[in-house]
Coordinates of N, CA and C in Angstrom, one line a residue:
M15 N 0.8 -1.2 0.0 CA 0.0 0.0 0.0 C 0.8 1.2 0.0
K16 N 0.6 2.2 -0.9 CA 1.4 3.4 -1.0 C 1.3 4.3 0.3
K17 N 2.5 4.7 0.8 CA 2.5 5.5 2.0 C 2.0 7.0 1.6
K18 N 1.2 7.5 2.6 CA 0.8 8.8 2.4 C 1.9 9.9 2.5
K19 N 1.6 11.0 1.8 CA 2.6 12.1 1.8 C 2.1 13.1 2.9
I20 N 3.0 13.4 3.9 CA 2.5 14.2 5.1 C 3.4 15.4 5.2
V21 N 2.7 16.5 5.3 CA 3.4 17.8 5.5 C 3.3 18.1 7.1
I22 N 4.4 18.4 7.7 CA 4.4 18.8 9.1 C 4.9 20.2 9.3
M23 N 4.0 21.1 9.7 CA 4.4 22.4 10.0 C 4.7 22.6 11.5
G24 N 6.0 22.9 11.7 CA 6.5 23.1 13.1 C 7.4 21.8 13.4
A25 N 8.2 21.4 12.5 CA 9.0 20.2 12.7 C 10.4 20.4 13.1
T26 N 10.7 21.5 13.7 CA 12.1 21.8 14.1 C 12.5 21.5 15.6
S27 N 11.5 21.2 16.4 CA 11.7 20.9 17.8 C 10.5 20.2 18.4
G28 N 10.6 19.7 19.6 CA 9.5 19.2 20.3 C 8.7 18.1 19.7
I29 N 7.4 18.2 19.8 CA 6.5 17.2 19.3 C 6.6 17.1 17.7
G30 N 6.7 18.2 17.0 CA 6.8 18.1 15.6 C 8.0 17.5 15.1
L31 N 9.1 17.7 15.6 CA 10.4 17.0 15.2 C 10.3 15.5 15.6
A32 N 9.8 15.2 16.8 CA 9.8 13.8 17.2 C 8.8 13.0 16.4
V33 N 7.7 13.6 16.0 CA 6.7 12.9 15.1 C 7.3 12.7 13.7
A34 N 8.0 13.8 13.2 CA 8.6 13.6 11.9 C 9.6 12.6 11.9
E35 N 10.4 12.4 12.8 CA 11.3 11.3 12.9 C 10.7 10.0 12.9
R36 N 9.6 9.8 13.7 CA 8.9 8.5 13.9 C 8.2 8.2 12.5
L37 N 7.6 9.1 11.8 CA 6.9 8.8 10.6 C 7.9 8.6 9.5
A38 N 9.0 9.3 9.4 CA 10.0 9.0 8.5 C 10.6 7.7 8.6
H39 N 10.9 7.3 9.9 CA 11.4 5.9 10.1 C 10.4 4.8 9.7
K40 N 9.1 5.1 9.7 CA 8.1 4.2 9.2 C 7.9 4.1 7.8
G41 N 8.7 5.1 7.1 CA 8.7 5.0 5.6 C 7.8 6.0 4.9
F42 N 7.2 6.9 5.7 CA 6.3 7.9 5.0 C 7.2 8.9 4.3
Q43 N 6.6 9.6 3.2 CA 7.3 10.7 2.6 C 6.8 11.9 3.3
I44 N 7.8 12.7 3.8 CA 7.5 13.8 4.7 C 8.0 15.1 4.1
G45 N 7.2 16.1 4.3 CA 7.6 17.5 3.9 C 7.6 18.3 5.3
V46 N 8.8 18.8 5.7 CA 8.9 19.5 7.1 C 9.1 20.9 6.8
A47 N 8.6 21.8 7.8 CA 8.7 23.2 7.7 C 8.8 23.8 9.1
G48 N 9.4 25.0 9.1 CA 9.5 25.6 10.4 C 10.5 26.8 10.1
R49 N 11.0 27.5 11.2 CA 11.8 28.7 11.0 C 13.3 28.3 11.1
N50 N 13.7 27.2 11.8 CA 15.0 26.9 12.0 C 15.5 26.0 10.9
E51 N 16.2 26.7 9.9 CA 16.7 26.0 8.7 C 17.7 24.9 9.1
E52 N 18.6 25.1 10.1 CA 19.6 24.0 10.4 C 18.9 22.8 10.8
A53 N 17.8 22.8 11.6 CA 17.1 21.7 12.1 C 16.4 21.0 11.0
L54 N 15.9 21.8 10.0 CA 15.2 21.2 8.9 C 16.2 20.4 8.0
Q55 N 17.4 21.1 7.7 CA 18.4 20.5 6.9 C 18.9 19.2 7.5
A56 N 19.1 19.3 8.9 CA 19.6 18.1 9.5 C 18.7 16.9 9.5
L57 N 17.4 17.2 9.6 CA 16.4 16.1 9.5 C 16.4 15.5 8.1
A58 N 16.4 16.4 7.1 CA 16.4 15.9 5.7 C 17.6 15.1 5.3
A59 N 18.8 15.5 6.0 CA 19.9 14.7 5.7 C 19.9 13.3 6.3
R60 N 19.2 13.1 7.4 CA 19.1 11.8 8.0 C 18.2 10.9 7.2
Y61 N 17.3 11.4 6.3 CA 16.4 10.7 5.5 C 16.4 11.1 4.1
P62 N 17.6 10.9 3.4 CA 17.8 11.5 2.0 C 16.7 10.8 1.1
G63 N 16.1 11.6 0.2 CA 15.1 11.1 -0.7 C 13.8 10.9 -0.1
Q64 N 13.6 11.0 1.1 CA 12.4 10.8 1.8 C 11.8 11.9 2.6
V65 N 12.7 12.8 3.0 CA 12.3 14.0 3.7 C 12.7 15.3 2.9
V66 N 11.7 16.2 2.6 CA 12.1 17.4 2.0 C 11.7 18.6 3.0
W67 N 12.3 19.8 2.8 CA 12.0 20.8 3.6 C 11.9 22.2 3.0
H68 N 11.2 23.1 3.7 CA 11.1 24.5 3.3 C 11.0 25.3 4.5
R69 N 11.6 26.4 4.5 CA 11.6 27.4 5.7 C 10.3 28.1 5.6
I70 N 9.4 28.0 6.7 CA 8.1 28.8 6.7 C 8.0 29.5 8.0
D71 N 7.7 30.7 8.1 CA 7.3 31.5 9.3 C 5.8 31.7 9.2
V72 N 5.0 31.1 10.1 CA 3.6 31.1 9.9 C 3.0 32.5 10.3
T73 N 3.8 33.4 10.9 CA 3.3 34.7 11.1 C 3.5 35.7 9.9
R74 N 4.1 35.3 8.9 CA 4.3 36.1 7.7 C 3.2 35.8 6.7
T75 N 2.8 36.9 6.0 CA 1.7 36.8 5.0 C 2.0 35.8 3.8
E76 N 3.2 35.6 3.5 CA 3.6 34.7 2.5 C 3.7 33.2 2.9
C77 N 3.2 32.9 4.1 CA 3.4 31.5 4.6 C 2.6 30.5 3.7
G78 N 1.5 31.0 3.2 CA 0.7 30.0 2.3 C 1.5 29.7 1.1
L79 N 2.1 30.6 0.5 CA 3.0 30.4 -0.7 C 4.1 29.4 -0.4
G80 N 4.7 29.5 0.9 CA 5.7 28.6 1.3 C 5.2 27.1 1.4
L81 N 3.9 27.0 1.8 CA 3.3 25.7 1.9 C 3.2 25.1 0.5
R82 N 2.7 25.9 -0.4 CA 2.6 25.4 -1.8 C 4.0 25.0 -2.3
K83 N 5.0 25.7 -2.1 CA 6.3 25.3 -2.6 C 6.8 24.0 -1.9
L84 N 6.5 23.8 -0.7 CA 6.9 22.5 0.0 C 6.0 21.4 -0.6
I85 N 4.8 21.6 -0.9 CA 3.9 20.6 -1.4 C 4.5 20.2 -2.9
D86 N 5.0 21.1 -3.6 CA 5.6 20.8 -4.9 C 6.9 20.0 -4.8
K87 N 7.7 20.4 -3.7 CA 8.9 19.6 -3.5 C 8.5 18.2 -3.1
L88 N 7.5 18.0 -2.4 CA 7.1 16.6 -1.9 C 6.4 15.8 -3.0
G89 N 5.9 16.6 -4.0 CA 5.2 15.9 -5.1 C 3.7 15.6 -4.7
G90 N 3.1 16.5 -3.9 CA 1.7 16.3 -3.4 C 1.7 16.2 -1.9
M91 N 0.4 16.2 -1.4 CA 0.2 16.2 0.0 C -1.2 15.4 0.3
D92 N -1.1 14.4 1.2 CA -2.3 13.7 1.5 C -2.8 14.1 2.9
V93 N -1.8 14.6 3.8 CA -2.2 14.9 5.1 C -1.4 16.2 5.5
Y94 N -2.1 17.2 6.0 CA -1.4 18.4 6.6 C -1.5 18.3 8.1
F95 N -0.3 18.4 8.8 CA -0.2 18.2 10.2 C 0.4 19.5 10.8
H96 N -0.4 20.3 11.5 CA 0.0 21.5 12.1 C 0.4 21.4 13.6
V97 N 1.7 21.7 13.8 CA 2.2 21.6 15.2 C 2.7 22.9 15.7
A98 N 3.0 23.8 14.8 CA 3.7 25.0 15.1 C 2.8 25.8 16.2
G99 N 3.5 26.3 17.2 CA 2.8 27.1 18.3 C 3.8 27.6 19.3
V100 N 3.3 28.5 20.0 CA 4.1 29.1 21.1 C 3.3 29.1 22.4
L101 N 4.0 29.1 23.5 CA 3.5 29.1 24.9 C 4.2 30.1 25.7
Y102 N 3.6 31.2 26.1 CA 4.2 32.1 27.0 C 3.4 32.3 28.3
P103 N 3.9 31.7 29.4 CA 3.2 31.9 30.7 C 3.2 33.4 31.0
N104 N 2.0 34.0 31.3 CA 1.8 35.4 31.3 C 0.9 35.8 32.5
P105 N 1.4 35.5 33.8 CA 0.6 35.9 35.0 C 0.6 37.4 35.1
R106 N 1.5 38.1 34.5 CA 1.5 39.6 34.6 C 0.7 40.2 33.6
V107 N 0.1 39.5 32.7 CA -0.8 40.0 31.7 C -0.1 41.0 30.9
D108 N 1.0 40.6 30.2 CA 1.9 41.4 29.3 C 1.3 41.4 27.9
N109 N 0.9 42.5 27.4 CA 0.3 42.6 26.1 C 1.2 42.0 25.0
S110 N 2.5 42.3 25.1 CA 3.4 41.8 24.1 C 3.5 40.3 24.0
L111 N 3.3 39.6 25.1 CA 3.3 38.2 25.2 C 2.0 37.6 24.5
D112 N 0.9 38.3 24.9 CA -0.4 37.9 24.4 C -0.4 38.1 22.9
A113 N 0.1 39.2 22.4 CA 0.2 39.5 20.9 C 1.0 38.4 20.2
A114 N 2.1 38.0 20.8 CA 2.9 37.0 20.1 C 2.3 35.6 20.1
T115 N 1.5 35.3 21.1 CA 0.7 34.2 21.1 C -0.3 34.2 20.0
V116 N -1.1 35.2 19.9 CA -2.1 35.3 18.9 C -1.6 35.3 17.5
R117 N -0.5 35.9 17.3 CA 0.1 36.0 15.9 C 0.5 34.5 15.4
T118 N 1.0 33.7 16.3 CA 1.4 32.3 15.9 C 0.2 31.4 16.0
N119 N -0.4 31.3 17.2 CA -1.4 30.3 17.5 C -2.7 30.5 16.8
V120 N -3.0 31.8 16.5 CA -4.3 32.1 15.9 C -4.2 32.5 14.5
W121 N -3.5 33.6 14.2 CA -3.3 34.0 12.8 C -2.5 33.1 12.0
G122 N -1.3 32.6 12.5 CA -0.5 31.7 11.8 C -1.2 30.4 11.6
F123 N -1.8 29.9 12.6 CA -2.6 28.7 12.4 C -3.6 28.8 11.4
T124 N -4.4 29.9 11.4 CA -5.5 30.1 10.4 C -5.0 30.2 9.0
Q125 N -3.9 30.9 8.8 CA -3.4 31.1 7.4 C -3.0 29.7 6.8
M126 N -2.3 28.9 7.6 CA -1.8 27.6 7.2 C -2.9 26.6 6.9
V127 N -3.8 26.6 7.9 CA -4.9 25.5 7.7 C -5.8 25.9 6.6
D128 N -6.0 27.2 6.4 CA -6.8 27.7 5.2 C -6.2 27.2 3.9
E129 N -4.9 27.4 3.8 CA -4.1 27.1 2.6 C -4.2 25.5 2.3
A130 N -4.1 24.8 3.4 CA -4.2 23.4 3.2 C -5.6 22.9 2.8
F131 N -6.6 23.6 3.3 CA -8.0 23.4 3.0 C -8.2 23.7 1.4
R132 N -7.7 24.8 1.0 CA -7.9 25.2 -0.4 C -7.1 24.2 -1.3
Y133 N -6.0 23.7 -0.8 CA -5.2 22.8 -1.7 C -6.0 21.5 -1.9
F134 N -6.5 20.9 -0.8 CA -7.3 19.7 -0.8 C -8.6 19.9 -1.7
R135 N -9.2 21.0 -1.5 CA -10.5 21.3 -2.2 C -10.2 21.4 -3.7
D136 N -9.2 22.2 -4.1 CA -9.0 22.6 -5.5 C -8.1 21.7 -6.3
E137 N -7.1 21.1 -5.6 CA -6.1 20.3 -6.3 C -5.9 18.9 -5.9
H138 N -6.7 18.4 -5.0 CA -6.6 17.1 -4.6 C -7.9 16.3 -4.6
R139 N -8.7 16.6 -5.6 CA -10.0 16.0 -5.7 C -11.0 16.1 -4.5
G140 N -10.8 17.2 -3.9 CA -11.8 17.4 -2.7 C -11.6 16.6 -1.6
R141 N -10.4 16.0 -1.4 CA -10.1 15.0 -0.3 C -8.8 15.3 0.3
G142 N -8.6 14.9 1.5 CA -7.3 15.0 2.2 C -7.7 15.0 3.8
R143 N -6.6 15.2 4.5 CA -6.8 15.3 6.0 C -6.0 16.4 6.6
I144 N -6.6 17.2 7.5 CA -5.9 18.2 8.3 C -6.0 17.8 9.8
A145 N -4.7 17.7 10.3 CA -4.6 17.3 11.6 C -3.8 18.4 12.4
A146 N -4.1 18.7 13.7 CA -3.5 19.7 14.4 C -3.3 19.3 15.8
V147 N -2.2 19.7 16.4 CA -2.0 19.6 17.9 C -2.6 20.9 18.5
T148 N -3.7 20.7 19.2 CA -4.2 21.8 20.0 C -3.8 21.6 21.5
S149 N -4.7 21.4 22.4 CA -4.2 21.2 23.8 C -5.4 21.0 24.7
V150 N -5.3 20.2 25.7 CA -6.3 20.2 26.8 C -6.5 21.6 27.4
A151 N -5.6 22.4 27.3 CA -5.7 23.8 27.8 C -6.8 24.5 27.1
G152 N -7.2 24.0 25.9 CA -8.3 24.7 25.2 C -9.7 24.3 25.6
T153 N -9.7 23.4 26.7 CA -11.0 23.0 27.1 C -11.5 23.8 28.3
K154 N -10.6 24.4 29.0 CA -10.8 25.3 30.2 C -9.8 26.4 30.2
G155 N -10.2 27.6 30.7 CA -9.2 28.6 30.8 C -8.3 28.5 31.9
I156 N -7.0 28.6 31.7 CA -6.0 28.5 32.7 C -5.3 29.8 33.0
G157 N -5.5 30.3 34.2 CA -5.2 31.7 34.5 C -3.9 32.2 34.0
P158 N -2.7 31.6 34.3 CA -1.3 32.1 33.9 C -1.2 32.0 32.5
M159 N -2.1 31.3 31.8 CA -1.9 31.0 30.4 C -3.2 31.4 29.6
A160 N -3.7 32.6 29.9 CA -5.0 33.0 29.4 C -5.0 32.9 27.8
S161 N -4.0 33.7 27.2 CA -4.1 33.7 25.7 C -3.8 32.4 25.1
Y162 N -2.9 31.6 25.7 CA -2.6 30.2 25.2 C -3.9 29.3 25.2
S163 N -4.5 29.4 26.4 CA -5.8 28.6 26.6 C -6.8 29.0 25.5
A164 N -7.0 30.3 25.3 CA -7.9 30.9 24.3 C -7.5 30.5 22.9
S165 N -6.3 30.5 22.6 CA -5.8 30.2 21.2 C -6.0 28.8 20.9
K166 N -5.9 27.9 22.0 CA -6.1 26.5 21.6 C -7.6 26.2 21.5
R167 N -8.5 26.9 22.3 CA -9.8 26.8 22.1 C -10.3 27.2 20.6
F168 N -9.7 28.4 20.2 CA -9.9 28.8 18.8 C -9.6 27.7 17.8
Q169 N -8.4 27.1 18.0 CA -8.0 26.1 17.0 C -9.0 24.9 17.0
S170 N -9.4 24.4 18.1 CA -10.4 23.3 18.1 C -11.7 23.7 17.5
V171 N -12.2 24.9 17.8 CA -13.5 25.3 17.2 C -13.3 25.6 15.8
Y172 N -12.2 26.1 15.3 CA -12.0 26.4 13.9 C -12.0 25.0 13.1
L173 N -11.3 24.0 13.6 CA -11.3 22.7 13.0 C -12.7 22.2 12.9
Q174 N -13.5 22.3 14.0 CA -14.8 21.8 14.0 C -15.6 22.6 12.9
A175 N -15.5 23.8 12.8 CA -16.3 24.6 11.8 C -15.9 24.2 10.4
L176 N -14.6 24.0 10.1 CA -14.1 23.7 8.8 C -14.7 22.3 8.5
D177 N -14.7 21.4 9.4 CA -15.2 20.0 9.2 C -16.7 20.2 8.7
Q178 N -17.5 21.0 9.4 CA -18.8 21.2 9.0 C -18.9 21.8 7.5
L179 N -18.1 22.8 7.3 CA -18.0 23.4 6.0 C -17.7 22.4 4.9
A180 N -16.7 21.6 5.2 CA -16.3 20.6 4.1 C -17.5 19.6 3.8
R181 N -18.1 19.1 4.9 CA -19.2 18.2 4.7 C -20.4 18.9 3.9
T182 N -20.7 20.1 4.3 CA -21.8 20.9 3.6 C -21.5 21.0 2.1
Q183 N -20.2 21.2 1.8 CA -19.8 21.3 0.4 C -19.5 20.1 -0.3
G184 N -19.8 19.0 0.3 CA -19.5 17.7 -0.3 C -18.1 17.2 -0.4
L185 N -17.2 17.8 0.3 CA -15.8 17.5 0.2 C -15.4 16.3 1.1
K186 N -14.5 15.6 0.8 CA -14.0 14.5 1.6 C -12.7 14.9 2.4
I187 N -12.7 16.1 3.0 CA -11.6 16.5 3.8 C -11.9 16.3 5.2
R188 N -11.2 15.5 5.9 CA -11.4 15.2 7.3 C -10.4 15.8 8.2
F189 N -10.8 15.9 9.5 CA -10.0 16.7 10.4 C -9.7 15.9 11.7
T190 N -8.5 16.1 12.3 CA -8.2 15.5 13.5 C -7.6 16.4 14.5
D191 N -8.3 16.6 15.6 CA -7.9 17.5 16.6 C -7.2 16.7 17.8
I192 N -5.9 16.9 17.9 CA -5.1 16.1 18.9 C -4.8 17.0 20.0
R193 N -5.2 16.5 21.2 CA -5.2 17.4 22.4 C -4.3 16.7 23.5
P194 N -3.0 17.1 23.5 CA -2.1 16.6 24.6 C -2.3 17.3 25.9
G195 N -2.0 16.6 26.9 CA -1.7 17.3 28.2 C -0.3 17.9 28.2
W196 N 0.2 18.1 29.4 CA 1.6 18.7 29.4 C 2.7 17.7 28.9
V197 N 3.5 18.1 28.0 CA 4.5 17.4 27.5 C 5.9 18.0 27.7
R198 N 6.9 17.3 28.1 CA 8.2 17.9 28.4 C 8.9 18.3 27.1
T199 N 8.7 19.5 26.6 CA 9.3 20.0 25.4 C 9.9 21.5 25.7
P200 N 10.6 22.0 24.8 CA 11.1 23.4 25.1 C 10.1 24.5 25.3
L201 N 8.9 24.2 25.0 CA 7.8 25.2 25.2 C 7.6 25.5 26.7
L202 N 7.8 24.5 27.5 CA 7.5 24.7 28.9 C 8.7 25.4 29.7
E203 N 8.2 26.1 30.7 CA 9.3 26.7 31.6 C 10.2 25.6 32.3
P204 N 11.5 25.8 32.2 CA 12.4 24.8 32.8 C 12.1 24.5 34.2
G205 N 11.7 25.5 35.0 CA 11.6 25.4 36.4 C 10.1 25.2 36.8
G206 N 9.2 25.0 35.9 CA 7.8 25.0 36.1 C 7.4 23.6 36.6
R207 N 6.3 23.5 37.3 CA 5.8 22.3 37.8 C 4.4 22.0 37.0
Y208 N 4.3 20.9 36.3 CA 3.1 20.7 35.5 C 2.6 19.3 35.8
P209 N 1.3 19.2 36.1 CA 0.7 17.9 36.6 C 0.7 16.9 35.5
M210 N 1.0 15.6 35.8 CA 0.9 14.5 34.9 C 1.7 14.8 33.5
I211 N 2.9 15.4 33.7 CA 3.6 15.7 32.6 C 4.2 14.4 31.9
M212 N 4.2 14.4 30.6 CA 4.6 13.2 29.8 C 6.0 13.4 29.2
P213 N 6.8 12.4 29.1 CA 8.0 12.5 28.3 C 7.8 12.6 26.8
L214 N 8.6 13.3 26.2 CA 8.4 13.7 24.8 C 8.3 12.3 23.9
D215 N 9.1 11.4 24.1 CA 9.1 10.2 23.3 C 7.7 9.5 23.4
Y216 N 7.3 9.4 24.6 CA 5.9 8.8 24.9 C 4.8 9.5 24.2
A217 N 4.8 10.8 24.3 CA 3.7 11.6 23.7 C 3.8 11.6 22.2
A218 N 5.1 11.6 21.7 CA 5.2 11.6 20.2 C 4.7 10.3 19.7
R219 N 4.9 9.2 20.3 CA 4.4 7.9 19.9 C 2.8 7.9 19.8
K220 N 2.2 8.6 20.8 CA 0.7 8.7 20.8 C 0.2 9.6 19.7
V221 N 0.9 10.7 19.5 CA 0.6 11.7 18.6 C 0.7 11.1 17.1
S222 N 1.8 10.4 16.9 CA 2.0 9.8 15.6 C 0.9 8.8 15.3
R223 N 0.5 8.0 16.3 CA -0.6 7.1 16.0 C -1.9 7.8 15.7
A224 N -2.2 9.0 16.3 CA -3.3 9.8 16.0 C -3.2 10.3 14.6
V225 N -2.1 10.8 14.2 CA -2.0 11.3 12.9 C -2.2 10.2 11.8
K226 N -1.7 9.0 12.0 CA -1.9 7.9 11.1 C -3.3 7.3 11.1
R227 N -4.0 7.3 12.3 CA -5.3 6.7 12.3 C -6.4 7.7 11.9
G228 N -6.2 8.9 12.2 CA -7.1 10.0 11.8 C -8.4 10.1 12.4
G229 N -8.6 9.8 13.7 CA -9.8 10.1 14.5 C -10.1 11.5 14.6
R230 N -11.4 11.8 14.9 CA -11.8 13.2 14.9 C -11.2 14.0 16.1
V231 N -11.3 13.4 17.3 CA -10.6 14.0 18.5 C -9.8 13.0 19.1
S232 N -8.5 13.3 19.5 CA -7.7 12.4 20.2 C -7.0 13.1 21.4
Y233 N -7.2 12.5 22.6 CA -6.4 13.0 23.8 C -5.2 12.3 24.0
V234 N -4.2 12.9 24.4 CA -2.9 12.3 24.7 C -2.6 12.7 26.2
D235 N -2.7 11.7 27.2 CA -3.1 10.3 26.9 C -4.4 10.0 27.6
W236 N -4.6 8.8 28.0 CA -5.9 8.4 28.5 C -6.2 9.1 29.9
R237 N -5.2 9.4 30.6 CA -5.3 10.1 31.9 C -5.9 11.5 31.7
W238 N -5.4 12.2 30.7 CA -5.9 13.5 30.4 C -7.3 13.4 29.8
H239 N -7.7 12.4 29.1 CA -9.0 12.2 28.6 C -9.9 12.2 29.8
I240 N -9.6 11.4 30.8 CA -10.5 11.2 32.0 C -10.5 12.6 32.8
L241 N -9.4 13.3 32.9 CA -9.3 14.6 33.6 C -10.2 15.6 33.0
V242 N -10.0 15.7 31.6 CA -10.8 16.7 30.9 C -12.4 16.4 31.1
A243 N -12.7 15.1 31.0 CA -14.1 14.8 31.2 C -14.7 15.2 32.6
L244 N -13.8 15.1 33.5 CA -14.2 15.5 34.9 C -14.2 17.0 35.0
W245 N -13.2 17.7 34.5 CA -13.3 19.1 34.8 C -14.3 19.9 33.9
R246 N -14.7 19.2 32.8 CA -15.8 19.8 32.1 C -17.1 19.8 32.9
L247 N -17.2 19.0 34.0 CA -18.4 19.1 34.9 C -18.3 20.1 35.9
V248 N -17.1 20.8 36.0 CA -17.0 21.8 37.0 C -17.6 23.0 36.5
P249 N -18.6 23.6 37.2 CA -19.2 24.9 36.8 C -18.2 26.0 36.8
D250 N -18.4 27.0 35.8 CA -17.4 28.1 35.7 C -17.3 28.8 36.9
S251 N -18.4 29.0 37.7 CA -18.4 29.8 39.0 C -17.4 29.1 39.9
L252 N -17.3 27.8 39.9 CA -16.3 27.1 40.8 C -15.0 27.1 40.2
W253 N -14.8 26.8 38.9 CA -13.6 26.8 38.2 C -12.8 28.0 38.4
V254 N -13.3 29.2 38.3 CA -12.6 30.5 38.5 C -12.0 30.7 39.9
R255 N -12.6 29.9 40.9 CA -12.1 30.0 42.3 C -11.0 29.0 42.6
M256 N -10.7 28.1 41.7 CA -9.7 27.2 41.9 C -8.4 27.8 41.8
P257 N -7.4 27.5 42.7 CA -6.0 28.1 42.7 C -5.3 27.7 41.4
A258 N -4.8 28.6 40.6 CA -4.2 28.3 39.3 C -3.1 27.4 39.5
D259 N -2.3 27.5 40.6 CA -1.1 26.7 40.8 C -1.5 25.2 40.9
R260 N -2.7 24.8 41.0 CA -3.1 23.4 41.0 C -3.0 22.9 39.5
L261 N -3.1 23.7 38.6 CA -3.1 23.3 37.2 C -1.8 23.5 36.6
V262 N -1.0 24.6 37.0 CA 0.3 24.7 36.5 C 1.1 25.7 37.4
H263 N 2.3 25.4 37.8 CA 3.1 26.4 38.6 C 4.3 26.8 37.7
T264 N 4.4 28.1 37.5 CA 5.5 28.6 36.7 C 6.3 29.5 37.6
P265 N 7.7 29.5 37.3 CA 8.6 30.4 38.1 C 8.1 31.9 38.1
K266 N 8.3 32.6 39.2 CA 7.9 33.9 39.2 C 8.9 34.8 38.5
S267 N 8.4 35.7 37.7 CA 9.2 36.6 36.8 C 9.7 37.7 37.6

């Protein structure tokens, strides 16, 4: 069976890089993108003829054109996987940190997912799959990470809306919303304490499986699935009274 061609946006570190390594090792044709050219070149060098790369900054208006160039290098795209994102703990409510979060996690995400949608609709017989790493943080607002939580909620709702749009238009574009709990990656504060934190290798294995299987919503891992189901039952009036450091403790700035 022919392996699918997968584009991974945000493959220079953390989950994106680890998943790219796993999928390449399994024999998939991979197109990788991000801002760190050295990391992209090194990944392609480890898998010659199998991994191609293109530098893309999702906050730039030309990022959609960059995706099209990467698709051309790969010779097509069956799955678009969006991992690129930022996390800035912001208990002091610094506008510059919130703006940086929105630029990447909201505007950058929207530009890239829209471009992938148009590609599948117009050039891939109206079929394909868009997968994205959102977060369990998008299911409830977390005080020290207000803009991050909101941006991840935006991503989940956006995928849901595009899923509805695709079905309404008779397209066979499917969507996978992957919601990890805390994963030990460079995004997290080195001195922070995060409940039920997962090693990167373990989380990458679960995320890779979700990308390949293509379910609608996938939690990483089962413990977080249970926890999210429980905290969805907590009324907002009670949730906002919960001490934020029970959810995440970040070093004081």
